[in-house]
XYZ file of C-alpha atoms in Angstrom:
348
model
C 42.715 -15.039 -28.925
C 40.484 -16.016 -32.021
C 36.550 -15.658 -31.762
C 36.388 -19.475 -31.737
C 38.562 -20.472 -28.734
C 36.691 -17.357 -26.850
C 33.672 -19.561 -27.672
C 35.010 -22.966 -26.618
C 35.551 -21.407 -23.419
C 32.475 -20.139 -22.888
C 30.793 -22.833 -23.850
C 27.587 -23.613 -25.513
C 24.813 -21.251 -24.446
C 20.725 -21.591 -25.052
C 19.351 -19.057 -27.316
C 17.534 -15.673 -25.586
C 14.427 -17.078 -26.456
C 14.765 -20.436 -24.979
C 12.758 -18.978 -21.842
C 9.686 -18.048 -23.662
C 10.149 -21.401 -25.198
C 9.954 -23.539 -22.502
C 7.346 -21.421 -20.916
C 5.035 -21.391 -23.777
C 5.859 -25.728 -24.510
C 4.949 -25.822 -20.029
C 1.713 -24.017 -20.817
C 0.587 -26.161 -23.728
C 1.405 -29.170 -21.313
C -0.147 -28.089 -18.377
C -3.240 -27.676 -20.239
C -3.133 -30.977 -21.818
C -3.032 -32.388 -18.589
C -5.470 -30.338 -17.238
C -8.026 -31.329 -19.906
C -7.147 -35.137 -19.720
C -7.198 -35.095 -15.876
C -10.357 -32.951 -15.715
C -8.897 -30.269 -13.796
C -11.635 -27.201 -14.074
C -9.625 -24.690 -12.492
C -7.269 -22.554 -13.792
C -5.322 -21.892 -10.811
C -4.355 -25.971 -11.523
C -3.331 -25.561 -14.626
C -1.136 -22.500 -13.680
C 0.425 -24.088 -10.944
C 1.070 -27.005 -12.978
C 2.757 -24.743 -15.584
C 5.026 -23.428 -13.060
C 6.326 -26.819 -12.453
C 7.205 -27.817 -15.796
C 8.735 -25.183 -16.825
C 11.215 -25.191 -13.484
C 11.723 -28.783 -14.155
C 12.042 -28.280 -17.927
C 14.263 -25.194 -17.398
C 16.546 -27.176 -15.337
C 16.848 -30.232 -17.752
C 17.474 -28.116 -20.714
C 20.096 -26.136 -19.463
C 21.986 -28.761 -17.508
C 22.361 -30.570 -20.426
C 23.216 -27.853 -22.870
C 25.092 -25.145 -20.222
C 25.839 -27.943 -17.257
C 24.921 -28.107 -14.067
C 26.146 -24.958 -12.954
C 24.878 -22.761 -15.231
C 21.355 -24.774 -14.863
C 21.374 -24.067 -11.145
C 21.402 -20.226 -11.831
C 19.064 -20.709 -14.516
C 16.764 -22.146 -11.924
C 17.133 -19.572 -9.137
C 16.196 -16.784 -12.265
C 13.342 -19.161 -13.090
C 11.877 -19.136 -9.465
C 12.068 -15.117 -8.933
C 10.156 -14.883 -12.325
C 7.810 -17.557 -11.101
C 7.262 -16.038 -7.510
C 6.911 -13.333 -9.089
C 4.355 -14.004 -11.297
C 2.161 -16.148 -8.939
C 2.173 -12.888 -6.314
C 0.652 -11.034 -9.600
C -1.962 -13.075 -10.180
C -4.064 -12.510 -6.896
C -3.425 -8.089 -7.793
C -4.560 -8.536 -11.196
C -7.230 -10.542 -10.764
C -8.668 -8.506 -7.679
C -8.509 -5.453 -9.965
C -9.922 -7.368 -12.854
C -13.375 -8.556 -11.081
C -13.641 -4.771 -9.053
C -13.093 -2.750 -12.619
C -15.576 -5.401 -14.192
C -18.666 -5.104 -11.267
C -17.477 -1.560 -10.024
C -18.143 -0.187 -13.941
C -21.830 -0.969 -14.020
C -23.244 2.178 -11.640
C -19.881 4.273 -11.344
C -20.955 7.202 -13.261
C -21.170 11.102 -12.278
C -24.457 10.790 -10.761
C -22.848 7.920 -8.618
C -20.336 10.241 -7.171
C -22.344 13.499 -6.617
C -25.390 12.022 -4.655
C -25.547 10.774 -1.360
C -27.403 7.623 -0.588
C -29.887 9.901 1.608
C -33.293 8.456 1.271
C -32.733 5.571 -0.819
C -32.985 1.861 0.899
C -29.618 -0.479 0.724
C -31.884 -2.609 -1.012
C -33.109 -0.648 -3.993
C -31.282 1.267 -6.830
C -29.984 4.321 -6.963
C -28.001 6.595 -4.638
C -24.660 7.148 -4.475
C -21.296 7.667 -2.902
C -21.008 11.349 -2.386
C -21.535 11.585 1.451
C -18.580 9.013 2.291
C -15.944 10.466 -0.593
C -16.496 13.694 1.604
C -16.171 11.523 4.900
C -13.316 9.847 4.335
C -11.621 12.514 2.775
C -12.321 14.638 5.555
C -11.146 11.832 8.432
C -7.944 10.594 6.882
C -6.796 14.080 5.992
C -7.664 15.174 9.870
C -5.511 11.679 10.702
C -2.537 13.209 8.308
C -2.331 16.208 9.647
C -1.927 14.479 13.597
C 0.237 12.209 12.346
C 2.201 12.927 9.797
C 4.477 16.067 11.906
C 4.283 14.231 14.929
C 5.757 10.943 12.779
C 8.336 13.099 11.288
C 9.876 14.950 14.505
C 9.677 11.790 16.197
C 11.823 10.084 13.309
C 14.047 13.124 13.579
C 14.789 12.707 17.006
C 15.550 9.291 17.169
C 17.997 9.489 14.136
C 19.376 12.661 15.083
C 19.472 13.495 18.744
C 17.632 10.033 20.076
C 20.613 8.469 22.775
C 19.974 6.628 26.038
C 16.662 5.260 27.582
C 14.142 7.471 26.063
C 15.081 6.889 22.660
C 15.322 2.879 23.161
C 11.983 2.969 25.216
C 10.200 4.956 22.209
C 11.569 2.597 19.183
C 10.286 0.032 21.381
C 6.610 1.691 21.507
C 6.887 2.828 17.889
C 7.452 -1.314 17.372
C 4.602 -2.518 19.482
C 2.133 0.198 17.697
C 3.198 -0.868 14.370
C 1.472 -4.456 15.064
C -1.595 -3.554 17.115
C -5.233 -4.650 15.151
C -7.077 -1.509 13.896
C -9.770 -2.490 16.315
C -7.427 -1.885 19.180
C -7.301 1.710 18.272
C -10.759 2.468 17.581
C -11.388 0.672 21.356
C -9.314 3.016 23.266
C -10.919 6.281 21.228
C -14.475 4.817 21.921
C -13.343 4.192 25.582
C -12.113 7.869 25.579
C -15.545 8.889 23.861
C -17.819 6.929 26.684
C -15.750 8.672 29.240
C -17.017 12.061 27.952
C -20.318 10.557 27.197
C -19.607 11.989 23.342
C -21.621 10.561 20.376
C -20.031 9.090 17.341
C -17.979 11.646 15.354
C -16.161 11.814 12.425
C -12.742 13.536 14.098
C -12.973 10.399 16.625
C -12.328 8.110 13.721
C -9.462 10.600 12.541
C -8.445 10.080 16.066
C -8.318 6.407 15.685
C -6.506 6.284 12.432
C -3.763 8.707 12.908
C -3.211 5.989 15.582
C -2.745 3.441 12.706
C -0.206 5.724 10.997
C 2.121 7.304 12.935
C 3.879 3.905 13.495
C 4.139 3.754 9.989
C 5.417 7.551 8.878
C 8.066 7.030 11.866
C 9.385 4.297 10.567
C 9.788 4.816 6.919
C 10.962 8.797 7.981
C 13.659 7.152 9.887
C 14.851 4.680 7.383
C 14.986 7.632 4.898
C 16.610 9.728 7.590
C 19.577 7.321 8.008
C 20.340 6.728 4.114
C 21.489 10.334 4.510
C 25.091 10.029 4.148
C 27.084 11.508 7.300
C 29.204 13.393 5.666
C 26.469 16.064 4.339
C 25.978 16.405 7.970
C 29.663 16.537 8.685
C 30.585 19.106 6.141
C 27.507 21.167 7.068
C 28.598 21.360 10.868
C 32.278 21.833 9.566
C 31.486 25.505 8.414
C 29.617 26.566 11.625
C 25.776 25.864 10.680
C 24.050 24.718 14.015
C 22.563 21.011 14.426
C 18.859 21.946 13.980
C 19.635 24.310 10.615
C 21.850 21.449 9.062
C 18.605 19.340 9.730
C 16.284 21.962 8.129
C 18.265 22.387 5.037
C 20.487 19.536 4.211
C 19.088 16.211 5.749
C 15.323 16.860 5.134
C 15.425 17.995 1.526
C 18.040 15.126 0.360
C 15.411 12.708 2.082
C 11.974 14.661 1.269
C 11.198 11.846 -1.804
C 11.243 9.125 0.597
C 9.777 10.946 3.610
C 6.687 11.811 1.521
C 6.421 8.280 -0.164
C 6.366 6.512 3.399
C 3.638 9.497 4.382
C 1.575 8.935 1.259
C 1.552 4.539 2.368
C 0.711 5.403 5.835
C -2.270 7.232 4.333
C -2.890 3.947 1.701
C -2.917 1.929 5.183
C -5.240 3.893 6.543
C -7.611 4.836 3.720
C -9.515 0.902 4.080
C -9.657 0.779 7.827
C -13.273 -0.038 8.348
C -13.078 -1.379 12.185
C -12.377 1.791 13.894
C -14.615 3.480 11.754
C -17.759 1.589 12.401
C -17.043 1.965 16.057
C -16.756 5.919 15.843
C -18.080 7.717 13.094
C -21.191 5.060 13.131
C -21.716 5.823 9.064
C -24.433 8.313 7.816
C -26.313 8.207 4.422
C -26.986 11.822 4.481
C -24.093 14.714 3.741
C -22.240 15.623 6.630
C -19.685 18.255 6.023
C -18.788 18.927 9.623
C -16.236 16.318 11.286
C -16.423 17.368 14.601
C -20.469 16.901 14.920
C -22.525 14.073 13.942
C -21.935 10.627 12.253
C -20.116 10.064 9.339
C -19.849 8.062 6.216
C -16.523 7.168 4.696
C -15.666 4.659 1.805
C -14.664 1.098 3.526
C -17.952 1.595 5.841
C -20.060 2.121 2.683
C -18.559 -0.804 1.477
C -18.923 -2.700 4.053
C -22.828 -1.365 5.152
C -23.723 -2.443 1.393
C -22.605 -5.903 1.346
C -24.003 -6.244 4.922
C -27.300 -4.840 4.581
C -27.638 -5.538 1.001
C -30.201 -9.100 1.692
C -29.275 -10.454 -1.762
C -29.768 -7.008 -3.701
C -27.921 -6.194 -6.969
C -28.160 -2.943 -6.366
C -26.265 -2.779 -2.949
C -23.851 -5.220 -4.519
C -23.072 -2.897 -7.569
C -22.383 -0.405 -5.712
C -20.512 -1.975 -3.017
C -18.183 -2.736 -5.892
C -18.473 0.589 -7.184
C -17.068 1.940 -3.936
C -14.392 -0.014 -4.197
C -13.248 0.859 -7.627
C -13.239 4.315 -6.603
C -11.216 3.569 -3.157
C -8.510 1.939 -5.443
C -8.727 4.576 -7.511
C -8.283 7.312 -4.947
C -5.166 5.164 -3.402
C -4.115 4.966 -6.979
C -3.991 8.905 -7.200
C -2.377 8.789 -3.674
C 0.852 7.064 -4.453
C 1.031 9.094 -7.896
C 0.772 11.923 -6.307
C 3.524 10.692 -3.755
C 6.114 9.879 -6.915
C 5.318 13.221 -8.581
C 6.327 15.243 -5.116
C 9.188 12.761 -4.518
C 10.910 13.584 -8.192
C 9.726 17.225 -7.548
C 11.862 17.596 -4.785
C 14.591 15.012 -4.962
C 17.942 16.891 -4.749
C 19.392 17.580 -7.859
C 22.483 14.950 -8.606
C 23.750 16.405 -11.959
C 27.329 17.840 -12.029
């Protein structure tokens, strides 16, 4: 068959960068019509944009491809354009919090405490709740994370009858309860004992918050594990518990540790059952299990709220929250370096 009739068959096509085309003609529109109609914002003209080049998309390639090949055309165009609209709101948030978070982030920033110095006037820093919440969500990952894992394990595993039903149901319900729900049954715990605020009691409180999560990601992991691993393991006499030690944990470990490291991203900017436990402290306190506590979303949170229209508390409210994204950052790249570390080797 000659190159020609292999063409007439096909069709005629749009060229591969008819896309940008039409996207770059939609922008120049939607900003003409922005400026004519005296649209100020932006987010108008965007959203505009989006329209014309669906609609334009669609046109184009109806009447060059046909209708068919339009209509998948279209459905490509609206995953790019979803796609693009849910990356607007990320990019801008990290835009403005690099932009304000820049101005007082700086060594002295993150090796002081705020100690003596007012909300209200300049100076201080962060030290006091980088130790804080480090301390209180790595108490919460210790609790949680083995008790996540063996639950998961069970369940996929051994889990038949009642108990395992009535626990997926629990693990279900705790997966949806508010933050403040957990740091109300600590403090009711805490008031019981008459204890004071205490920065274990938040750890309390958040390993709450993530065992629901490290259960269910651990199990989702734990049943990609093809059965016949399993199978061929118990085939030449290694017990149940051994085949689970050495084949079905390290063939899963990448995706085990990824759903640990976004129960800990989850956790990391809980401020509710923090401000209800640990209380927040602008002096150091290196001892969790004595005394109030500072941690990063209550800093935040404390300088914005106390702040009465300073600059200062606002910079370095935003401050603090550069460096929580940043540590969350360092979280989930830690996560993907461990994951590829200990994937299972698939070469032949």
């Amino acid at each position: 068959m000659s190159t020609a009739t292999v063409s007439t068959l096909r069709g005629a096509r749009l060229p591969k960068w008819s896309p940008y085309a039409i996207a770059a003609g939609s922008v120049a529109v939607a900003v003409g019509i922005g400026l004519g109609a005296g649209l100020d914002s932006e987010v108008q003209w965007g959203l505009i944009a989006a329209i014309l080049f669906l609609v334009g998309t669609y046109g184009i390639a109806a009447r060059v491809e046909g209708r068919r090949q339009a209509r998948d055309r279209i459905a490509t165009s609206l995953v790019w354009v979803s796609f693009l609209i849910a990356l607007i709101p990320l990019v801008s948030l990290i835009w403005v919090t690099v932009a304000r978070g820049v101005k007082v982030l700086d060594v002295y920033f993150l090796t002081h405490s705020m100690g003596v110095v007012a909300d209200t006037e300049p100076g201080g820093g962060i030290y006091h709740a980088i130790l804080g919440s480090l301390e209180q969500v790595g108490l919460a990952t210790i609790i949680a994370a083995p008790i996540g894992v063996l639950t998961a394990i069970y369940l996929v595993e051994y889990g038949r009858g009642n108990l395992s039903r009535a626990i997926t149901f629990f693990v279900d319900v705790m997966t949806g309860i508010p933050s403040i729900v957990a740091g109300l049954f600590i403090l009711s715990l805490m008031l019981m004992f008459e204890m004071q605020p205490f920065g274990f009691a938040g750890s309390l409180a958040l390993a709450i918050l993530m065992m629901p999560v490290v259960v269910r990601s651990t199990e989702e992991m734990l049943k990609l594990v093809p059965n016949e691993l399993r199978e061929a393991s118990l085939a030449l006499g290694v017990p149940k518990w051994r085949t689970i030690l050495k084949v079905v944990l390290p063939t899963s470990i990448g995706g085990i540790t990824t759903g640990i490291m976004l129960s800990v991203a989850r956790i990391a900017g809980e401020t509710a059952p923090v401000l209800l436990l640990v209380f927040g402290n602008p002096f150091i306190n290196n001892n969790p299990f004595e005394g109030a506590q500072a941690s990063l979303p209550l800093y935040i949170y404390q300088q914005y709220a106390n702040s009465a229209g300073s600059g200062a508390a606002y910079d370095r409210a935003w401050a603090a929250s550069l460096t929580l994204i940043a540590f969350v950052m360092i979280l989930n790249l830690v996560a993907r370096g461990i994951a590829r570390w200990k994937a299972p080797n698939t070469g032949r």
